[in-house]
Short mmCIF file of C-alpha atoms in Angstrom, two decimals:
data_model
loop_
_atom_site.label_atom_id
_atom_site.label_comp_id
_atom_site.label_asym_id
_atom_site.label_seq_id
_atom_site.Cartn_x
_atom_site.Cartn_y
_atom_site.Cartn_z
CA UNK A 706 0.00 0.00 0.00
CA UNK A 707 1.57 2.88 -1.05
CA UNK A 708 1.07 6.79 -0.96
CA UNK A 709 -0.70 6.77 -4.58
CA UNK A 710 -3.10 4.01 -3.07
CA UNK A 711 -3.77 5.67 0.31
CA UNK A 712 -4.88 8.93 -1.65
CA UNK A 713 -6.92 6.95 -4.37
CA UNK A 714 -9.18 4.78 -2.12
CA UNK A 715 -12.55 5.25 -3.34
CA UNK A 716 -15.02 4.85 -0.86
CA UNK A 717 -18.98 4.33 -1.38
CA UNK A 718 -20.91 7.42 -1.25
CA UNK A 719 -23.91 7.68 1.05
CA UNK A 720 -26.96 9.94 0.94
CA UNK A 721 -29.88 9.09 2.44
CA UNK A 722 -28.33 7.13 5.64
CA UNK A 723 -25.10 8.72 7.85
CA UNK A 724 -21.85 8.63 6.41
CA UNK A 725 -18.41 10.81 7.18
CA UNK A 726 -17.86 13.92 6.25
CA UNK A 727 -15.84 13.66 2.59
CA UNK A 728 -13.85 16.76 3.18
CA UNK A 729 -13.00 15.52 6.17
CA UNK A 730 -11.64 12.03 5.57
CA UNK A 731 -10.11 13.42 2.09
CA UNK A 732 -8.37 15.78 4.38
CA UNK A 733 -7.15 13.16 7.06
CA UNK A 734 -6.58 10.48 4.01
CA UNK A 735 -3.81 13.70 2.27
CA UNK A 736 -1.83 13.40 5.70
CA UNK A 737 -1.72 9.24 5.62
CA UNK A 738 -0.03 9.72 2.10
CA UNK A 739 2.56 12.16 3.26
CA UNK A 740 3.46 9.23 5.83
CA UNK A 741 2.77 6.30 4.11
CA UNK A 742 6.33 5.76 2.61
CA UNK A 743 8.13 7.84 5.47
CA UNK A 744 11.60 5.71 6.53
CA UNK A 745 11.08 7.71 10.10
CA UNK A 746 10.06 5.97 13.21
CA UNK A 747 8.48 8.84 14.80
CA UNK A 748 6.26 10.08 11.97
CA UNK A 749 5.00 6.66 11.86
CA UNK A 750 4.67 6.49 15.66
CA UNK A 751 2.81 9.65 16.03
CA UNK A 752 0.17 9.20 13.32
CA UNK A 753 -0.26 5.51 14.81
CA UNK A 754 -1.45 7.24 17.46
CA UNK A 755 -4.15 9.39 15.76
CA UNK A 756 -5.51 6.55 13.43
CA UNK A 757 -7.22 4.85 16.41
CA UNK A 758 -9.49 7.72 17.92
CA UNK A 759 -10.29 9.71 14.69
CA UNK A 760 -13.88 10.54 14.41
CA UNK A 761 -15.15 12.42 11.55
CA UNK A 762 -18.53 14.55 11.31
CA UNK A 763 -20.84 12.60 10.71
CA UNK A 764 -23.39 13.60 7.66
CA UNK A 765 -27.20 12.44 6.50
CA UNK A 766 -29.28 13.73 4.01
CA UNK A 767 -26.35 14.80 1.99
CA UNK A 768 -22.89 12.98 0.61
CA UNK A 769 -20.77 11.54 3.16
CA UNK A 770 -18.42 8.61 2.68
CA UNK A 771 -20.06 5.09 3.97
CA UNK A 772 -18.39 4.74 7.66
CA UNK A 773 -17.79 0.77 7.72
CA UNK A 774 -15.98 1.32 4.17
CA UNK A 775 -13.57 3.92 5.63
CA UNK A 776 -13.29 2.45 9.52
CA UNK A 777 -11.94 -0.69 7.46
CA UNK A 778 -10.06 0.77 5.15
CA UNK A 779 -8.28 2.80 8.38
CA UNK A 780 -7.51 -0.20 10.34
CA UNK A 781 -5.62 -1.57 7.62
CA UNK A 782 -3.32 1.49 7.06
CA UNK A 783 -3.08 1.15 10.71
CA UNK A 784 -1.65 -1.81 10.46
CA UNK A 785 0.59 -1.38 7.66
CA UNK A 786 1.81 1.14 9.36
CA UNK A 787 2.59 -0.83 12.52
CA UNK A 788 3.92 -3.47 10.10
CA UNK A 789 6.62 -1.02 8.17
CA UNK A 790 7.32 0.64 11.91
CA UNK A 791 8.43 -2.73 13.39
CA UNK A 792 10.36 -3.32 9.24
CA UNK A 793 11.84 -0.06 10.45
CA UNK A 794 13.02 -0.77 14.33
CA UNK A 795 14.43 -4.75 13.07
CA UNK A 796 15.39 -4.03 9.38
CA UNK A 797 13.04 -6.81 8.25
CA UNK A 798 10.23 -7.47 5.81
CA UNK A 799 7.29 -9.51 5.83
CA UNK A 800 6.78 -9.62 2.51
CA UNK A 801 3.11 -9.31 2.77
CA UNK A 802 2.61 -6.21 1.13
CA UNK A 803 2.82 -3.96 4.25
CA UNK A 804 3.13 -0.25 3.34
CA UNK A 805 5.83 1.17 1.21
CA UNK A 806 7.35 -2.68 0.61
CA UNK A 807 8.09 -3.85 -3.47
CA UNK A 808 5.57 -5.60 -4.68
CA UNK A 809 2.46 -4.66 -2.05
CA UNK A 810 -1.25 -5.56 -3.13
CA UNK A 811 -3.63 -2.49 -2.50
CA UNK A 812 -5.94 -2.55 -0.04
CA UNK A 813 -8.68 -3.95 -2.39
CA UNK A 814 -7.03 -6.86 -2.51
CA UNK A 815 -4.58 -7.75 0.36
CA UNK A 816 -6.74 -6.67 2.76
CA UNK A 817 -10.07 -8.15 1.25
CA UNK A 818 -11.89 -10.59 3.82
CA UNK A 819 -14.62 -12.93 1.79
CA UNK A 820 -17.94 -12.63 3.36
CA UNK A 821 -18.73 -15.76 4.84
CA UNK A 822 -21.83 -17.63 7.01
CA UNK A 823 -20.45 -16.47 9.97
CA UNK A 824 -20.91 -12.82 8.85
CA UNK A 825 -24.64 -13.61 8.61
CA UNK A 826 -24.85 -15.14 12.61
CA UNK A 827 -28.04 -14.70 14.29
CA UNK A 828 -28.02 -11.35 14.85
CA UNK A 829 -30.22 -9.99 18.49
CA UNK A 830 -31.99 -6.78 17.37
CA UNK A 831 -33.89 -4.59 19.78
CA UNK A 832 -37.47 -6.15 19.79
CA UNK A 833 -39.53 -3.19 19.27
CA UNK A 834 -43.60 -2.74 20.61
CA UNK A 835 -44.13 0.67 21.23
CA UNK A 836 -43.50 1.74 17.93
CA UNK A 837 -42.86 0.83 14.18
CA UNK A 838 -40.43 -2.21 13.54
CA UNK A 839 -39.70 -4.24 10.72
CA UNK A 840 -41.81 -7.50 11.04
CA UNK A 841 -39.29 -10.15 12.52
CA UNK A 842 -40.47 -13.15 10.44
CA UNK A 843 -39.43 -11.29 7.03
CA UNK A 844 -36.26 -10.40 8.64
CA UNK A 845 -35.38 -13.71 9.50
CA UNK A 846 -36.58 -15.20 6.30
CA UNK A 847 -34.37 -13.22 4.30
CA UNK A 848 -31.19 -13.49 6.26
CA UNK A 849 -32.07 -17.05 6.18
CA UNK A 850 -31.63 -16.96 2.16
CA UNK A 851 -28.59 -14.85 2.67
CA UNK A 852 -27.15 -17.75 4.57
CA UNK A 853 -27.50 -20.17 2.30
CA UNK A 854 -26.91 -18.20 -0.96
CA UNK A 855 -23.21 -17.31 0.82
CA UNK A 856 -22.96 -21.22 1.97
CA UNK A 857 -23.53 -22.36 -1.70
CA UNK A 858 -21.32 -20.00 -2.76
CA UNK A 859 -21.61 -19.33 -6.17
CA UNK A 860 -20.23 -16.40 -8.05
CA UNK A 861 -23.60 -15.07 -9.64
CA UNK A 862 -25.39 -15.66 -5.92
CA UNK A 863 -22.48 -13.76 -4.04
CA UNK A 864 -22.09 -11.14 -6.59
CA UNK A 865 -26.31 -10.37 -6.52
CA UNK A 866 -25.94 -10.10 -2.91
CA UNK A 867 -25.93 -6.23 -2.59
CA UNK A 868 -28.24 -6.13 -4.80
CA UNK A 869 -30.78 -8.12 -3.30
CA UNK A 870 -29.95 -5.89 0.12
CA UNK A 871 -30.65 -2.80 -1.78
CA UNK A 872 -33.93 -4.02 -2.96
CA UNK A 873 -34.93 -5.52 0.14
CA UNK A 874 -38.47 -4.42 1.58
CA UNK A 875 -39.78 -5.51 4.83
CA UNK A 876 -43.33 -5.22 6.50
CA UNK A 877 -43.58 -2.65 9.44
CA UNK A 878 -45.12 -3.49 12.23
CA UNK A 879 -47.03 -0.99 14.50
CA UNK A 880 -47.64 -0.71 17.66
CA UNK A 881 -48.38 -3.68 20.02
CA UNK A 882 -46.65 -6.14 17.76
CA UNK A 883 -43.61 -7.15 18.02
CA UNK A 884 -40.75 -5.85 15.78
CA UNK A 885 -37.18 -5.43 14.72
CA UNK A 886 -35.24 -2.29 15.64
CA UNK A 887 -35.66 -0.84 11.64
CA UNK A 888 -32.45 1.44 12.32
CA UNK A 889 -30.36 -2.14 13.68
CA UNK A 890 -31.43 -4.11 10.63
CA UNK A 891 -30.51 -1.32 8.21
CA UNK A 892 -27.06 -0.96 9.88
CA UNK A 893 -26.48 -4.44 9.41
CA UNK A 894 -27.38 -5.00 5.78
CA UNK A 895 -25.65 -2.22 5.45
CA UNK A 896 -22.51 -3.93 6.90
CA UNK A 897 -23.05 -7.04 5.15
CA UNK A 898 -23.63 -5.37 1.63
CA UNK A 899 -20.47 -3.14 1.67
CA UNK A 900 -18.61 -6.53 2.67
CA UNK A 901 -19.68 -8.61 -0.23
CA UNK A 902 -18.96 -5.71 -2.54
CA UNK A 903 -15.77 -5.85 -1.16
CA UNK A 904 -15.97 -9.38 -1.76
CA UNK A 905 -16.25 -9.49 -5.57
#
C-alpha cells in the first residue's frame, strides 16, 4: 500500500443514511499519504497514534463517505503502518505487502476478507412494541436466504448479494406487535452489503 493508493481509495458514497464527512476524511486520508512511505520511526509512531481515535462529522441527508468502508479501510493502514514501523526498528520485511514494501497488493485486494456464514450469525436486534419495527419473520426469512446463498457460494449468488440488500423491503409493524429495531437491521445490511462488494 503505497502513498498513490492511500490517496486513491474510493469509498462508497452515502446519501440518504449517515456517512463521514468527505472533506474531512479526504483531508485526514492527504496526511496518511505524506506518511505512508516515510523511513522515520516517529512520523509513523505519532500518526499511529491518531488513526485509532479519529472521528469524523458525521453527515445524512447529503454525501458523506459510507463509515464501515472507511473504519476498514483505516484499520488496515493502521496496520501497515505498525507493520513497516516494526520493518523499520528490526530491518526486516514480511513480505506481505505492508506499506511502502516492493511488490504490495492495494488494499482492495490484500486486505479483502470474503464474506462468509459467519458474517450472517443470528443477529439480536432490539425487539420493538411501542413503535414501528420491521416485522421479525421477514427479517429472519431473508437473512435465512442470505445464509444459504453465501454457503452455496456461487459467483452469480455472491455477486447479486448487494443487490438483493438494496432491494430488500420488509413489513412494518405498528404498535403492540412485536418488531425489529428498523435502524439495527438497516445498519447491518448495510454492513453485510459493503462486505460482499468488497468481496467481488
Amino acid at each position: 500500500m503505497t502513498a498513490s493508493m492511500i490517496l486513491n481509495q474510493k469509498f462508497t458514497v452515502t446519501k440518504f443514511r449517515e456517512g463521514y464527512d468527505m472533506s474531512e476524511v479526504d483531508s485526514f486520508l492527504d496526511e496518511l499519504g505524506m506518511v505512508a512511505e516515510t523511513h522515520e520511526p516517529a512520523e509513523l509512531e505519532a500518526m499511529l497514534r491518531e488513526i485509532p481515535p479519529k472521528r469524523f462529522q458525521v453527515t445524512k441527508f447529503q454525501n458523506g463517505y459510507d463509515m464501515i468502508e472507511v473504519d476498514e479501510f483505516l484499520d488496515a493502514v493502521e496496520a501497515g503502518f505498525t507493520e513497516r514501523l516494526r520493518e523499520l526498528h528490526t530491518g526486516a520485511t514480511s513480505g506481505t505487502g505492508s506499506l511502502g514494501a516492493s511488490g504490495s497488493e492495494p488494499f482492495s485486494q490484500s486486505a479483502r476478507v470474503p464474506l462468509s456464514v459467519a458474517d450472517l450469525h443470528e443477529p439480536k436486534f432490539t425487539v420493538t412494541k411501542f413503535r414501528e419495527g420491521y416485522k421479525k419473520q421477514d427479517v429472519d426469512d431473508f437473512l435465512e436466504e442470505l445464509r444459504r446463498s453465501v454457503a452455496r457460494a456461487t459467483a452469480i449468488e455472491l455477486q447479486s448479494i448487494p443487490d438483493r440488500i438494496l432491494n430488500a423491503q420488509f413489513k412494518v409493524v405498528g404498535f403492540f406487535k412485536e418488531g425489529y429495531d428498523m435502524l439495527e437491521v438497516d445498519d447491518f445490511l448495510d454492513a453485510i452489503g459493503t462486505k460482499a462488494r468488497n468481496s467481488r
